[in-house]
Short mmCIF file of C-alpha atoms in Angstrom, two decimals:
data_model
loop_
_atom_site.label_atom_id
_atom_site.label_comp_id
_atom_site.label_asym_id
_atom_site.label_seq_id
_atom_site.Cartn_x
_atom_site.Cartn_y
_atom_site.Cartn_z
CA MET A 2 35.14 -49.90 -28.34
CA PRO A 3 31.98 -50.70 -30.34
CA SER A 4 29.15 -48.23 -30.02
CA THR A 5 26.69 -50.98 -29.01
CA TYR A 6 28.82 -51.77 -26.00
CA PHE A 7 28.83 -48.08 -25.03
CA MET A 8 25.03 -47.90 -25.18
CA ILE A 9 24.63 -50.99 -23.02
CA GLU A 10 26.92 -49.66 -20.29
CA MET A 11 24.21 -47.47 -18.76
CA LYS A 12 25.69 -47.96 -15.33
CA ASN A 13 28.39 -45.43 -16.18
CA GLY A 14 27.64 -42.19 -14.25
CA LYS A 15 28.45 -39.82 -17.12
CA THR A 16 26.26 -41.76 -19.52
CA LYS A 17 23.39 -41.65 -17.02
CA ALA A 18 23.80 -37.88 -16.71
CA LEU A 19 23.80 -37.48 -20.49
CA PHE A 20 20.65 -39.60 -20.75
CA TYR A 21 18.84 -37.47 -18.14
CA ILE A 22 19.91 -34.23 -19.84
CA ILE A 23 18.62 -35.41 -23.21
CA THR A 24 15.34 -36.55 -21.62
CA ALA A 25 14.93 -33.20 -19.84
CA ILE A 26 15.58 -31.22 -23.03
CA SER A 27 13.04 -33.33 -24.92
CA LEU A 28 10.46 -32.77 -22.18
CA LEU A 29 11.08 -29.01 -22.24
CA LEU A 30 10.62 -28.95 -26.02
CA VAL A 31 7.28 -30.77 -25.68
CA ILE A 32 6.14 -28.34 -22.96
CA ALA A 33 7.26 -25.35 -25.06
CA PHE A 34 5.24 -26.66 -27.99
CA PHE A 35 2.04 -26.90 -25.94
CA VAL A 36 2.64 -23.52 -24.28
CA LYS A 37 3.03 -21.98 -27.72
CA LEU A 38 -0.14 -23.74 -28.84
CA SER A 39 -2.09 -22.48 -25.81
CA ARG A 40 -0.86 -18.92 -26.43
CA ASN A 41 -2.07 -19.13 -30.02
CA GLU A 42 1.00 -17.50 -31.53
CA LYS A 43 0.10 -19.15 -34.83
CA ILE A 44 -3.41 -20.33 -35.46
CA PRO A 45 -4.27 -22.24 -38.64
CA VAL A 46 -6.23 -20.26 -41.18
CA ALA A 47 -9.65 -21.62 -42.07
CA GLU A 48 -10.38 -22.97 -45.53
CA GLU A 49 -12.23 -19.92 -46.87
CA SER A 50 -9.94 -17.46 -48.64
CA SER A 51 -11.80 -14.41 -47.39
CA ILE A 52 -14.00 -13.48 -44.41
CA SER A 53 -16.72 -12.24 -46.75
CA GLU A 54 -16.96 -15.71 -48.34
CA TYR A 55 -18.28 -17.32 -45.17
CA SER A 56 -21.91 -18.28 -45.35
CA ASN A 57 -24.33 -16.80 -42.85
CA GLN A 58 -25.67 -20.32 -42.36
CA PHE A 59 -24.53 -22.54 -39.50
CA SER A 60 -21.65 -24.86 -40.26
CA GLY A 61 -19.62 -27.54 -38.54
CA LYS A 62 -20.86 -30.51 -36.56
CA PRO A 63 -24.05 -29.97 -34.53
CA ALA A 64 -24.21 -30.59 -30.81
CA ILE A 65 -27.23 -32.36 -29.35
CA ILE A 66 -28.39 -30.96 -26.01
CA GLU A 67 -31.34 -32.81 -24.56
CA GLY A 68 -32.75 -33.67 -21.18
CA GLU A 69 -35.62 -34.22 -18.81
CA ILE A 70 -37.40 -32.00 -16.28
CA PHE A 71 -38.44 -33.43 -12.89
CA ASN A 72 -41.04 -31.93 -10.55
CA ARG A 73 -42.28 -29.69 -13.31
CA GLU A 74 -45.40 -28.85 -11.32
CA VAL A 75 -43.29 -26.50 -9.16
CA TYR A 76 -43.14 -24.05 -12.10
CA PRO A 77 -46.11 -25.08 -14.27
CA GLN A 78 -46.01 -21.76 -16.15
CA THR A 79 -42.58 -22.64 -17.60
CA LYS A 80 -43.51 -24.33 -20.86
CA SER A 81 -40.35 -23.67 -22.86
CA LEU A 82 -36.58 -23.31 -22.41
CA LYS A 83 -34.28 -20.76 -24.02
CA LEU A 84 -30.73 -21.78 -24.93
CA THR A 85 -28.27 -18.94 -25.55
CA ILE A 86 -24.80 -19.20 -27.06
CA PRO A 87 -23.13 -15.93 -26.03
CA ALA A 88 -21.22 -14.03 -28.69
CA PHE A 89 -20.74 -10.47 -29.86
CA GLU A 90 -23.97 -8.50 -30.07
CA VAL A 91 -24.66 -9.16 -33.75
CA GLY A 92 -23.70 -12.85 -33.46
CA ASN A 93 -25.68 -13.96 -30.39
CA MET A 94 -27.52 -17.20 -31.05
CA GLU A 95 -30.75 -18.12 -29.26
CA TYR A 96 -32.81 -21.28 -29.52
CA ILE A 97 -36.18 -21.82 -27.87
CA THR A 98 -37.87 -25.20 -27.55
CA GLU A 99 -41.05 -26.35 -25.86
CA ILE A 100 -40.96 -28.89 -23.01
CA ASP A 101 -42.98 -31.81 -24.37
CA SER A 102 -45.71 -33.84 -22.64
CA ASN A 103 -43.09 -36.32 -21.37
CA ASN A 104 -41.20 -33.44 -19.70
CA ARG A 105 -38.36 -33.75 -22.17
CA PHE A 106 -36.57 -31.18 -24.34
CA ARG A 107 -34.08 -31.25 -27.18
CA PHE A 108 -31.85 -28.67 -28.86
CA VAL A 109 -29.71 -29.07 -31.97
CA ILE A 110 -27.13 -26.28 -31.95
CA TYR A 111 -23.99 -25.27 -33.82
CA PRO A 112 -21.42 -24.04 -31.26
CA MET A 113 -18.49 -24.07 -33.77
CA ALA A 114 -16.04 -24.50 -30.84
CA ASP A 115 -16.04 -25.44 -27.15
CA ARG A 116 -18.13 -22.62 -25.67
CA GLU A 117 -20.08 -21.57 -22.61
CA ILE A 118 -23.82 -22.14 -23.04
CA ASN A 119 -26.81 -21.00 -20.99
CA ILE A 120 -30.26 -22.61 -20.77
CA TYR A 121 -32.83 -20.50 -18.98
CA PRO A 122 -34.03 -21.28 -16.36
CA ILE A 123 -32.15 -24.53 -15.63
CA SER A 124 -28.46 -23.80 -16.21
CA ASP A 125 -26.39 -20.62 -15.95
CA ILE A 126 -23.25 -22.08 -17.50
CA PHE A 127 -22.14 -25.33 -19.09
CA LEU A 128 -19.65 -26.14 -21.82
CA ALA A 129 -20.50 -27.72 -25.17
CA GLY A 130 -18.68 -28.06 -28.46
CA GLU A 131 -18.99 -29.41 -31.97
CA GLY A 132 -20.31 -32.96 -32.11
CA ASP A 133 -21.07 -33.16 -28.38
CA SER A 134 -24.02 -35.15 -27.07
CA ILE A 135 -25.11 -33.89 -23.63
CA PHE A 136 -28.03 -35.01 -21.50
CA ILE A 137 -29.28 -32.77 -18.68
CA ARG A 138 -31.48 -33.84 -15.76
CA ALA A 139 -33.06 -30.76 -14.19
CA ASP A 140 -35.21 -30.74 -11.07
CA PHE A 141 -37.52 -27.74 -10.65
CA ARG A 142 -37.34 -28.27 -6.87
CA GLN A 143 -33.59 -27.64 -7.11
CA ILE A 144 -33.49 -25.13 -9.92
CA GLN A 145 -30.03 -24.22 -11.23
CA ASN A 146 -28.55 -27.54 -10.02
CA PRO A 147 -28.70 -29.70 -13.16
CA VAL A 148 -26.89 -33.02 -13.51
CA TYR A 149 -25.01 -33.72 -16.75
CA SER A 150 -24.15 -36.93 -18.55
CA GLY A 151 -22.56 -37.56 -21.93
CA ASN A 152 -19.72 -35.46 -23.28
CA LYS A 153 -17.96 -33.14 -20.80
CA ALA A 154 -20.14 -34.55 -17.99
CA ASP A 155 -17.45 -34.48 -15.28
CA LEU A 156 -16.36 -30.96 -16.24
CA ASN A 157 -19.89 -29.54 -16.36
CA ASN A 158 -20.89 -31.15 -13.06
CA LEU A 159 -17.81 -29.62 -11.42
CA ILE A 160 -18.64 -26.19 -12.89
CA THR A 161 -22.20 -26.45 -11.52
CA LYS A 162 -20.94 -27.44 -8.08
CA PHE A 163 -18.31 -24.68 -7.99
CA ARG A 164 -20.85 -22.03 -8.94
CA ARG A 165 -22.87 -22.85 -5.83
CA TYR A 166 -20.07 -21.08 -3.96
CA TYR A 167 -18.73 -18.69 -6.60
CA GLN A 168 -21.01 -16.24 -8.41
CA GLY A 169 -18.35 -13.79 -9.61
CA ARG A 170 -20.00 -10.82 -7.92
CA TYR A 171 -17.84 -8.01 -6.54
CA VAL A 172 -19.24 -5.58 -3.97
CA HIS A 173 -18.47 -1.86 -4.09
CA GLY A 174 -19.12 -1.37 -0.40
CA GLY A 175 -19.45 2.39 -0.90
CA LYS A 176 -15.74 2.70 -1.73
CA MET A 177 -14.27 4.64 -4.64
CA GLY A 178 -10.95 5.07 -6.42
CA LYS A 179 -7.91 3.32 -4.98
CA ALA A 180 -9.88 2.10 -1.97
CA LEU A 181 -12.24 0.28 -4.32
CA ILE A 182 -9.32 -1.31 -6.18
CA GLU A 183 -7.87 -2.52 -2.89
CA GLU A 184 -11.25 -3.91 -1.86
CA ALA A 185 -11.60 -5.70 -5.21
CA ASP A 186 -8.14 -7.22 -4.76
CA ILE A 187 -9.15 -8.57 -1.35
CA GLN A 188 -12.34 -10.09 -2.77
CA LYS A 189 -10.42 -11.63 -5.66
CA SER A 190 -7.93 -13.20 -3.24
CA GLY A 191 -10.87 -14.75 -1.41
CA PHE A 192 -12.19 -16.23 -4.65
CA ILE A 193 -8.77 -17.69 -5.46
CA SER A 194 -8.59 -19.28 -2.00
CA LEU A 195 -12.06 -20.70 -2.57
CA LEU A 196 -10.91 -22.22 -5.85
CA ASN A 197 -7.74 -23.68 -4.31
CA ASN A 198 -9.72 -25.40 -1.55
CA PHE A 199 -12.34 -26.61 -4.04
CA ARG A 200 -9.63 -27.99 -6.32
CA LYS A 201 -8.05 -29.97 -3.48
CA ASP A 202 -11.35 -31.31 -2.13
CA GLU A 203 -12.62 -32.38 -5.56
CA ARG A 204 -9.25 -33.33 -7.03
CA ALA A 205 -10.30 -31.16 -9.95
CA PRO A 206 -8.64 -31.82 -13.32
CA SER A 207 -6.63 -29.22 -15.24
CA ASP A 208 -9.40 -28.28 -17.69
CA PHE A 209 -11.70 -27.26 -14.82
CA VAL A 210 -8.90 -25.30 -13.13
CA MET A 211 -8.16 -23.47 -16.39
CA TRP A 212 -11.83 -22.55 -16.80
CA ALA A 213 -12.15 -21.40 -13.16
CA GLU A 214 -8.95 -19.32 -13.13
CA GLN A 215 -9.90 -17.57 -16.37
CA THR A 216 -13.43 -16.94 -15.09
CA ILE A 217 -12.24 -15.39 -11.82
CA GLU A 218 -9.71 -13.13 -13.57
CA ALA A 219 -12.17 -12.05 -16.27
CA ASP A 220 -14.86 -11.22 -13.69
CA TYR A 221 -12.30 -9.14 -11.78
CA LEU A 222 -11.24 -7.19 -14.88
CA LEU A 223 -14.84 -6.57 -15.91
CA PHE A 224 -15.58 -5.20 -12.45
CA LEU A 225 -12.63 -2.80 -12.69
CA ILE A 226 -13.62 -1.48 -16.11
CA GLN A 227 -17.34 -1.25 -15.48
CA SER A 228 -16.76 0.54 -12.18
CA THR A 229 -14.90 3.24 -14.18
CA ILE A 230 -12.31 3.42 -11.41
CA LEU A 231 -9.55 3.68 -14.01
CA SER A 232 -11.11 6.62 -15.82
CA GLU A 233 -12.82 8.84 -13.26
CA GLU A 234 -11.55 11.48 -10.89
CA THR A 235 -12.00 10.06 -7.40
CA ASP A 236 -10.57 10.90 -3.99
CA GLY A 237 -9.13 14.06 -5.53
CA ILE A 238 -6.79 12.02 -7.74
CA VAL A 239 -7.13 11.56 -11.50
CA MET A 240 -6.38 7.89 -12.11
CA ASP A 241 -3.54 7.32 -14.58
CA ARG A 242 -5.36 6.18 -17.72
CA VAL A 243 -2.20 5.06 -19.52
CA LYS A 244 -1.03 2.98 -16.55
CA GLY A 245 -4.56 1.68 -15.99
CA TYR A 246 -4.91 0.54 -19.60
CA LYS A 247 -1.48 -1.13 -19.49
CA GLN A 248 -2.48 -3.08 -16.36
CA LEU A 249 -5.73 -4.17 -17.98
CA THR A 250 -4.04 -5.42 -21.13
CA GLU A 251 -1.32 -7.27 -19.20
CA SER A 252 -3.96 -9.03 -17.07
CA ALA A 253 -6.09 -9.89 -20.10
CA ASP A 254 -3.01 -11.23 -21.90
CA LYS A 255 -2.68 -13.95 -19.26
CA ILE A 256 -6.14 -15.49 -19.51
CA PHE A 257 -7.14 -15.67 -23.17
CA ASN A 258 -6.70 -18.93 -25.06
CA ASN A 259 -8.93 -20.90 -27.41
CA ARG A 260 -9.36 -24.04 -25.25
CA PHE A 261 -12.74 -22.77 -24.07
CA ILE A 262 -14.56 -19.68 -25.32
CA LEU A 263 -16.07 -17.99 -22.29
CA LYS A 264 -18.96 -15.52 -22.31
CA SER A 265 -16.67 -13.13 -20.47
CA TYR A 266 -14.31 -13.11 -23.49
CA PHE A 267 -16.96 -11.27 -25.51
CA ASP A 268 -17.87 -8.95 -22.64
CA LEU A 269 -14.26 -8.16 -21.74
CA THR A 270 -12.99 -7.48 -25.27
CA THR A 271 -15.98 -5.25 -25.97
CA GLU A 272 -15.29 -3.30 -22.76
CA LEU A 273 -11.58 -2.99 -23.60
CA VAL A 274 -12.43 -1.56 -27.02
CA VAL A 275 -14.84 0.95 -25.46
CA TYR A 276 -12.26 1.86 -22.82
CA LYS A 277 -9.54 2.60 -25.33
CA LYS A 278 -11.93 4.38 -27.67
CA PHE A 279 -13.01 6.65 -24.82
CA HIS A 280 -9.45 7.40 -23.67
CA TYR A 281 -7.62 6.97 -27.00
CA SER A 282 -6.00 10.40 -27.11
CA LYS A 283 -4.81 10.15 -23.50
CA ILE A 284 -3.45 6.62 -23.93
CA THR A 285 -1.74 7.13 -27.30
CA GLY A 286 -1.18 10.88 -27.43
CA LYS A 287 -2.82 10.89 -30.87
CA LYS A 288 -5.99 12.50 -32.14
CA SER A 289 -8.90 10.09 -32.31
CA ASP A 290 -9.55 8.85 -35.83
CA ALA A 291 -11.99 5.96 -36.20
CA ASP A 292 -10.13 3.76 -38.68
CA SER A 293 -6.60 4.27 -37.35
CA MET A 294 -7.80 3.93 -33.76
CA PHE A 295 -9.57 0.64 -34.41
CA LEU A 296 -6.77 -0.85 -36.47
CA LEU A 297 -4.12 0.06 -33.90
CA ILE A 298 -5.96 -1.48 -30.95
CA PRO A 299 -4.73 -5.09 -31.52
CA ASP A 300 -1.09 -3.94 -31.32
CA ASP A 301 -1.42 -3.51 -27.55
CA TYR A 302 -1.53 -7.25 -26.84
CA ARG A 303 1.26 -9.82 -26.64
CA ASN A 304 -1.23 -12.68 -26.68
CA ARG A 305 -2.08 -13.23 -30.33
CA TYR A 306 -5.44 -14.83 -29.56
CA LEU A 307 -6.53 -11.88 -27.40
CA SER A 308 -5.33 -9.52 -30.13
CA GLU A 309 -7.48 -11.32 -32.70
CA PHE A 310 -10.44 -11.41 -30.29
CA ILE A 311 -10.14 -7.62 -29.87
CA LEU A 312 -10.15 -7.18 -33.65
CA ALA A 313 -13.20 -9.44 -33.98
CA ALA A 314 -14.92 -7.37 -31.25
CA ILE A 315 -14.25 -4.21 -33.26
CA ALA A 316 -15.54 -5.67 -36.52
CA ASN A 317 -18.63 -7.24 -34.92
CA GLY A 318 -19.36 -4.07 -32.97
CA LEU A 319 -19.43 -2.07 -36.20
CA LEU A 320 -21.53 -4.75 -37.90
CA SER A 321 -24.06 -4.41 -35.07
CA THR A 322 -24.94 -1.02 -36.58
CA ASN A 323 -26.16 -2.93 -39.68
CA ARG A 324 -23.35 -1.48 -41.80
CA THR A 325 -20.69 -3.45 -43.62
CA ASP A 326 -18.47 -0.52 -44.67
CA PHE A 327 -15.64 -1.18 -42.21
CA VAL A 328 -15.30 -4.87 -43.07
CA GLN A 329 -15.51 -4.19 -46.81
CA LYS A 330 -12.92 -1.40 -46.67
CA ASN A 331 -10.49 -3.36 -44.49
CA GLU A 332 -11.21 -6.89 -45.70
CA ALA A 333 -7.68 -7.60 -46.96
CA TRP A 334 -6.18 -6.46 -43.67
CA LEU A 335 -8.71 -8.45 -41.65
CA ASP A 336 -8.03 -11.56 -43.74
CA SER A 337 -4.29 -11.29 -43.14
CA TYR A 338 -4.57 -10.68 -39.39
CA LEU A 339 -7.64 -12.62 -38.26
CA SER A 340 -6.44 -16.23 -38.51
CA ASP A 341 -8.30 -18.08 -35.73
CA PRO A 342 -10.94 -20.29 -37.44
CA PHE A 343 -13.71 -19.57 -34.92
CA LEU A 344 -13.20 -15.78 -34.94
CA ARG A 345 -13.03 -15.73 -38.73
CA LYS A 346 -16.18 -17.81 -38.96
CA ILE A 347 -18.26 -15.82 -36.47
CA THR A 348 -17.16 -12.51 -38.04
CA GLY A 349 -17.86 -13.78 -41.56
CA MET A 350 -21.30 -15.05 -40.54
CA SER A 351 -22.13 -11.70 -38.92
CA TYR A 352 -20.95 -9.84 -42.01
CA ASN A 353 -23.08 -11.90 -44.37
CA ARG A 354 -26.09 -11.78 -42.05
CA VAL A 355 -25.97 -7.97 -42.12
CA LYS A 356 -25.24 -7.91 -45.85
CA ASN A 357 -28.24 -10.16 -46.57
CA PHE A 358 -30.48 -8.06 -44.31
CA ASN A 359 -29.50 -4.87 -46.12
CA SER A 360 -30.15 -6.41 -49.52
CA ASN A 361 -33.47 -8.01 -48.48
CA PRO A 362 -34.85 -6.73 -45.14
CA LYS A 363 -38.28 -8.38 -45.52
CA PRO A 364 -37.62 -11.78 -43.80
CA LEU A 365 -36.11 -10.31 -40.64
CA SER A 366 -38.54 -7.39 -40.68
CA ASP A 367 -41.51 -9.77 -40.82
CA GLU A 368 -40.08 -11.72 -37.87
CA MET A 369 -39.47 -8.59 -35.79
CA LEU A 370 -42.93 -7.20 -36.55
CA GLY A 371 -44.55 -10.52 -35.60
CA LYS A 372 -45.77 -11.33 -39.10
CA THR A 373 -44.03 -14.72 -39.02
CA THR A 374 -43.23 -17.01 -36.10
CA ASP A 375 -40.18 -19.25 -36.26
CA ILE A 376 -40.41 -21.84 -33.48
CA LYS A 377 -36.60 -22.09 -33.49
CA ASN A 378 -36.30 -18.48 -32.39
CA ILE A 379 -39.37 -17.79 -30.30
CA SER A 380 -41.88 -19.86 -28.35
CA SER A 381 -45.59 -19.64 -29.03
CA ALA A 382 -46.14 -18.21 -25.54
CA ASP A 383 -43.61 -15.44 -26.11
CA ALA A 384 -45.06 -14.72 -29.55
CA HIS A 385 -48.42 -14.06 -27.91
CA LYS A 386 -46.86 -11.82 -25.25
CA ASN A 387 -44.87 -9.83 -27.78
CA SER A 388 -47.90 -9.21 -30.00
CA VAL A 389 -49.27 -6.86 -27.32
CA GLY A 390 -46.66 -4.19 -28.06
CA LEU A 391 -46.30 -5.00 -31.75
CA LYS A 392 -49.93 -4.04 -32.37
CA VAL A 393 -48.96 -0.44 -31.64
CA ILE A 394 -46.04 -0.53 -34.10
CA ASN A 395 -47.98 -2.29 -36.86
CA LYS A 396 -50.91 0.10 -36.45
CA ILE A 397 -48.58 3.05 -37.10
CA ILE A 398 -47.11 1.36 -40.20
CA ASP A 399 -50.53 0.38 -41.59
CA ALA A 400 -51.90 3.90 -41.07
CA ASN A 401 -49.02 5.55 -42.94
CA PRO A 402 -48.44 3.65 -46.22
CA GLY A 403 -45.77 5.10 -48.50
CA LYS A 404 -44.04 6.99 -45.69
CA VAL A 405 -40.58 6.58 -44.23
CA ILE A 406 -41.02 6.14 -40.46
CA TYR A 407 -38.47 6.77 -37.72
CA ILE A 408 -39.52 5.38 -34.33
CA ASP A 409 -37.60 6.58 -31.30
CA PHE A 410 -38.01 4.80 -27.95
CA TRP A 411 -37.04 7.04 -25.05
CA ALA A 412 -37.49 7.67 -21.34
CA LEU A 413 -37.95 10.94 -19.48
CA TRP A 414 -35.06 10.28 -17.09
CA CYS A 415 -32.61 9.50 -19.92
CA TYR A 416 -30.42 12.51 -20.78
CA PRO A 417 -29.19 11.09 -24.15
CA CYS A 418 -32.87 10.49 -25.02
CA ILE A 419 -33.78 14.14 -24.38
CA SER A 420 -30.80 15.29 -26.45
CA ASN A 421 -31.87 12.97 -29.28
CA LEU A 422 -35.44 14.31 -29.15
CA ASN A 423 -34.17 17.87 -29.49
CA THR A 424 -32.08 16.86 -32.49
CA SER A 425 -35.12 15.09 -33.97
CA LEU A 426 -37.04 18.39 -33.88
CA LYS A 427 -34.26 20.09 -35.84
CA LEU A 428 -34.13 17.22 -38.32
CA ILE A 429 -37.88 17.17 -38.89
CA ASN A 430 -37.78 20.91 -39.65
CA GLU A 431 -35.23 20.17 -42.38
CA LEU A 432 -37.52 17.47 -43.77
CA THR A 433 -40.81 19.36 -43.49
CA GLY A 434 -43.20 18.49 -46.30
CA LYS A 435 -41.50 15.20 -47.15
CA ASP A 436 -43.12 11.77 -46.72
CA VAL A 437 -41.42 11.03 -43.42
CA LEU A 438 -43.00 10.48 -40.02
CA PHE A 439 -41.26 10.75 -36.64
CA VAL A 440 -42.73 8.65 -33.82
CA ASN A 441 -41.58 9.23 -30.24
CA ILE A 442 -42.61 6.41 -27.89
CA CYS A 443 -41.99 7.01 -24.20
CA ILE A 444 -41.32 3.89 -22.11
CA MET A 445 -40.06 3.22 -18.57
CA THR A 446 -41.89 6.37 -17.45
CA SER A 447 -45.31 6.83 -15.86
CA ARG A 448 -48.04 8.12 -18.16
CA ASP A 449 -48.86 11.00 -15.81
CA LEU A 450 -45.27 12.24 -15.77
CA TRP A 451 -45.01 11.89 -19.55
CA GLU A 452 -48.22 13.84 -20.15
CA GLU A 453 -47.07 16.55 -17.77
CA SER A 454 -43.53 16.89 -19.10
CA TYR A 455 -43.55 16.27 -22.85
CA LYS A 456 -45.70 17.62 -25.67
CA SER A 457 -45.12 17.91 -29.40
CA GLU A 458 -47.63 19.45 -31.77
CA HIS A 459 -45.67 19.11 -35.03
CA ASP A 460 -47.86 17.50 -37.70
CA GLN A 461 -45.04 15.13 -38.74
CA ILE A 462 -44.47 13.85 -35.19
CA ILE A 463 -46.56 11.28 -33.31
CA SER A 464 -45.98 11.16 -29.56
CA LEU A 465 -47.05 7.98 -27.75
CA HIS A 466 -46.68 6.35 -24.37
CA MET A 467 -46.38 2.58 -23.76
CA ASN A 468 -47.30 0.93 -20.50
CA THR A 469 -44.99 -1.62 -18.93
CA GLN A 470 -46.64 -4.61 -20.60
CA GLU A 471 -46.50 -3.04 -24.07
CA ALA A 472 -42.94 -1.81 -23.62
CA ASN A 473 -41.67 -5.16 -22.33
CA ALA A 474 -43.27 -6.90 -25.31
CA VAL A 475 -41.52 -4.65 -27.84
CA MET A 476 -38.21 -4.87 -26.00
CA ARG A 477 -38.39 -8.68 -26.02
CA GLN A 478 -39.24 -8.77 -29.70
CA PHE A 479 -36.51 -6.35 -30.78
CA ARG A 480 -34.12 -7.63 -28.07
CA PHE A 481 -33.08 -4.36 -26.50
CA SER A 482 -32.83 -3.28 -22.90
CA GLY A 483 -31.70 0.34 -23.01
CA VAL A 484 -32.79 3.63 -24.49
CA PRO A 485 -32.57 5.56 -26.74
CA TYR A 486 -33.39 2.87 -29.29
CA GLY A 487 -34.48 3.54 -32.86
CA ILE A 488 -36.27 1.73 -35.67
CA LEU A 489 -36.21 2.93 -39.28
CA ILE A 490 -38.98 1.72 -41.64
CA ASN A 491 -39.05 2.19 -45.41
CA LYS A 492 -42.00 3.17 -47.62
CA GLU A 493 -42.93 -0.50 -48.10
CA GLY A 494 -43.35 -0.95 -44.35
CA TYR A 495 -40.17 -3.00 -43.78
CA VAL A 496 -37.75 -2.44 -40.92
CA VAL A 497 -34.46 -1.49 -42.60
CA ASP A 498 -32.42 -0.47 -39.55
CA PHE A 499 -32.73 -0.90 -35.79
CA GLY A 500 -30.61 -0.46 -32.69
CA ASN A 501 -29.24 2.01 -30.19
CA HIS A 502 -27.25 3.56 -33.04
CA VAL A 503 -30.39 4.63 -34.97
CA ARG A 504 -30.51 8.14 -33.59
CA ALA A 505 -31.19 11.61 -34.96
CA GLU A 506 -27.80 12.63 -33.55
CA SER A 507 -25.95 10.11 -35.73
CA ASP A 508 -24.02 11.19 -38.80
CA TYR A 509 -26.12 9.16 -41.19
CA LEU A 510 -29.81 9.07 -40.16
CA LYS A 511 -30.74 12.07 -42.32
CA ALA A 512 -28.83 10.61 -45.28
CA ASP A 513 -30.55 7.22 -44.79
CA ILE A 514 -34.00 8.83 -44.68
CA LEU A 515 -33.33 10.87 -47.84
CA LYS A 516 -32.10 7.73 -49.62
CA LEU A 517 -35.25 5.81 -48.62
CA LEU A 518 -37.43 8.71 -49.85
CA GLU A 519 -35.77 8.51 -53.27
CA ASN A 520 -36.44 4.77 -53.69
#
């Protein structure tokens, strides 16, 4: 019988069955392909041959975010908007633009992927990616309820509507330990029910559902970690750290993919790194060693994308200390493992930003000390506010030319601050007679309490107090919110290091000061 005749006889039952089987297998193969793609088991490597070869300049297609403000007279003091693209600490990107006389605004940003964006004060969360053109209509009488048009309009309008009901906040309710976990599970179930009803009512598409499910799960995991219920002794029971870490990693494995890059991805991976670092010996049974600990962390995850995100969190966390040693020492390993284009790019940009700062600190130092104002990074109104506190810092620098200066911001109620002050006294005794000045600036504490509780009469130590206005100004300018926080200034008056890591208790502050004294 000719084969053509066989193919035409589709009425034959066996032939029909064979046709359906072949169709089903083909469909399963297509689904498997997209599942594999979403799990990021193999992500194409970017063009650059090495992470260190990435420029610290923005790349890719820009996104245009513009819009109009209605009823601006409700908040007449709001003259500018701040757009933030969340990332790891060293890679956060902020743009500030003035609202013009026609009540319009415009941002040109480089998101490098589809990412969550925030514009204060008009939008908590919306999604934007490379090449997008998005228009936002914001009404100051209905703040935080913007209306989107352009790219991703339907998705962003759904996100805004959903967030009227879901804020991602979990309530402790005075419970601890297992009772708190059970309470969190109940609250999470309520959020899932909320999403299911919202999805049905709005006939929400799959991309919104993916975003919402990942957001709910990430908020839940962050609550668990930040509540320390998996690491503290509560209700007379020491929580099983190994089991707790395994549960966290299994839950995180389920939600990470590179369709959208959520703010919670950066928060969650940073918290997971801190969690394992804190409990490394209990989780692994091995002695804590910085390099081996960090390099072993990605092996805990079945989801390749999450594993790479964890590694990027480690690298960017170390770069936030303004040191490039870890990336330089492990560059070949990082290049072979870190294959996602966005994670490679953001890590490479952070590396080169820190490298350029270390080789030439003047541009960033001038910006931080208020000696230059870049309208892309700070509004004119904020520049004026910040100058209040910067006058104190610049006065110290101007009065002590040729000296290395270590400025330590602290608060009386902060135990790590007190410990750091005590170590500073020991360090200054070792450096007595050298051209170095220690400045202790007390903030977040009343002047009366500071005067009553702290005195230092060492001739190489200046003790100051900042009022709330001065302290807020400095904290805005240097972008920190917690103490202790340190600033190291070289003999030329340039800021050469800054951050919570710049502490007398660190392994390298003394060495850094001695190196600056030699130059």
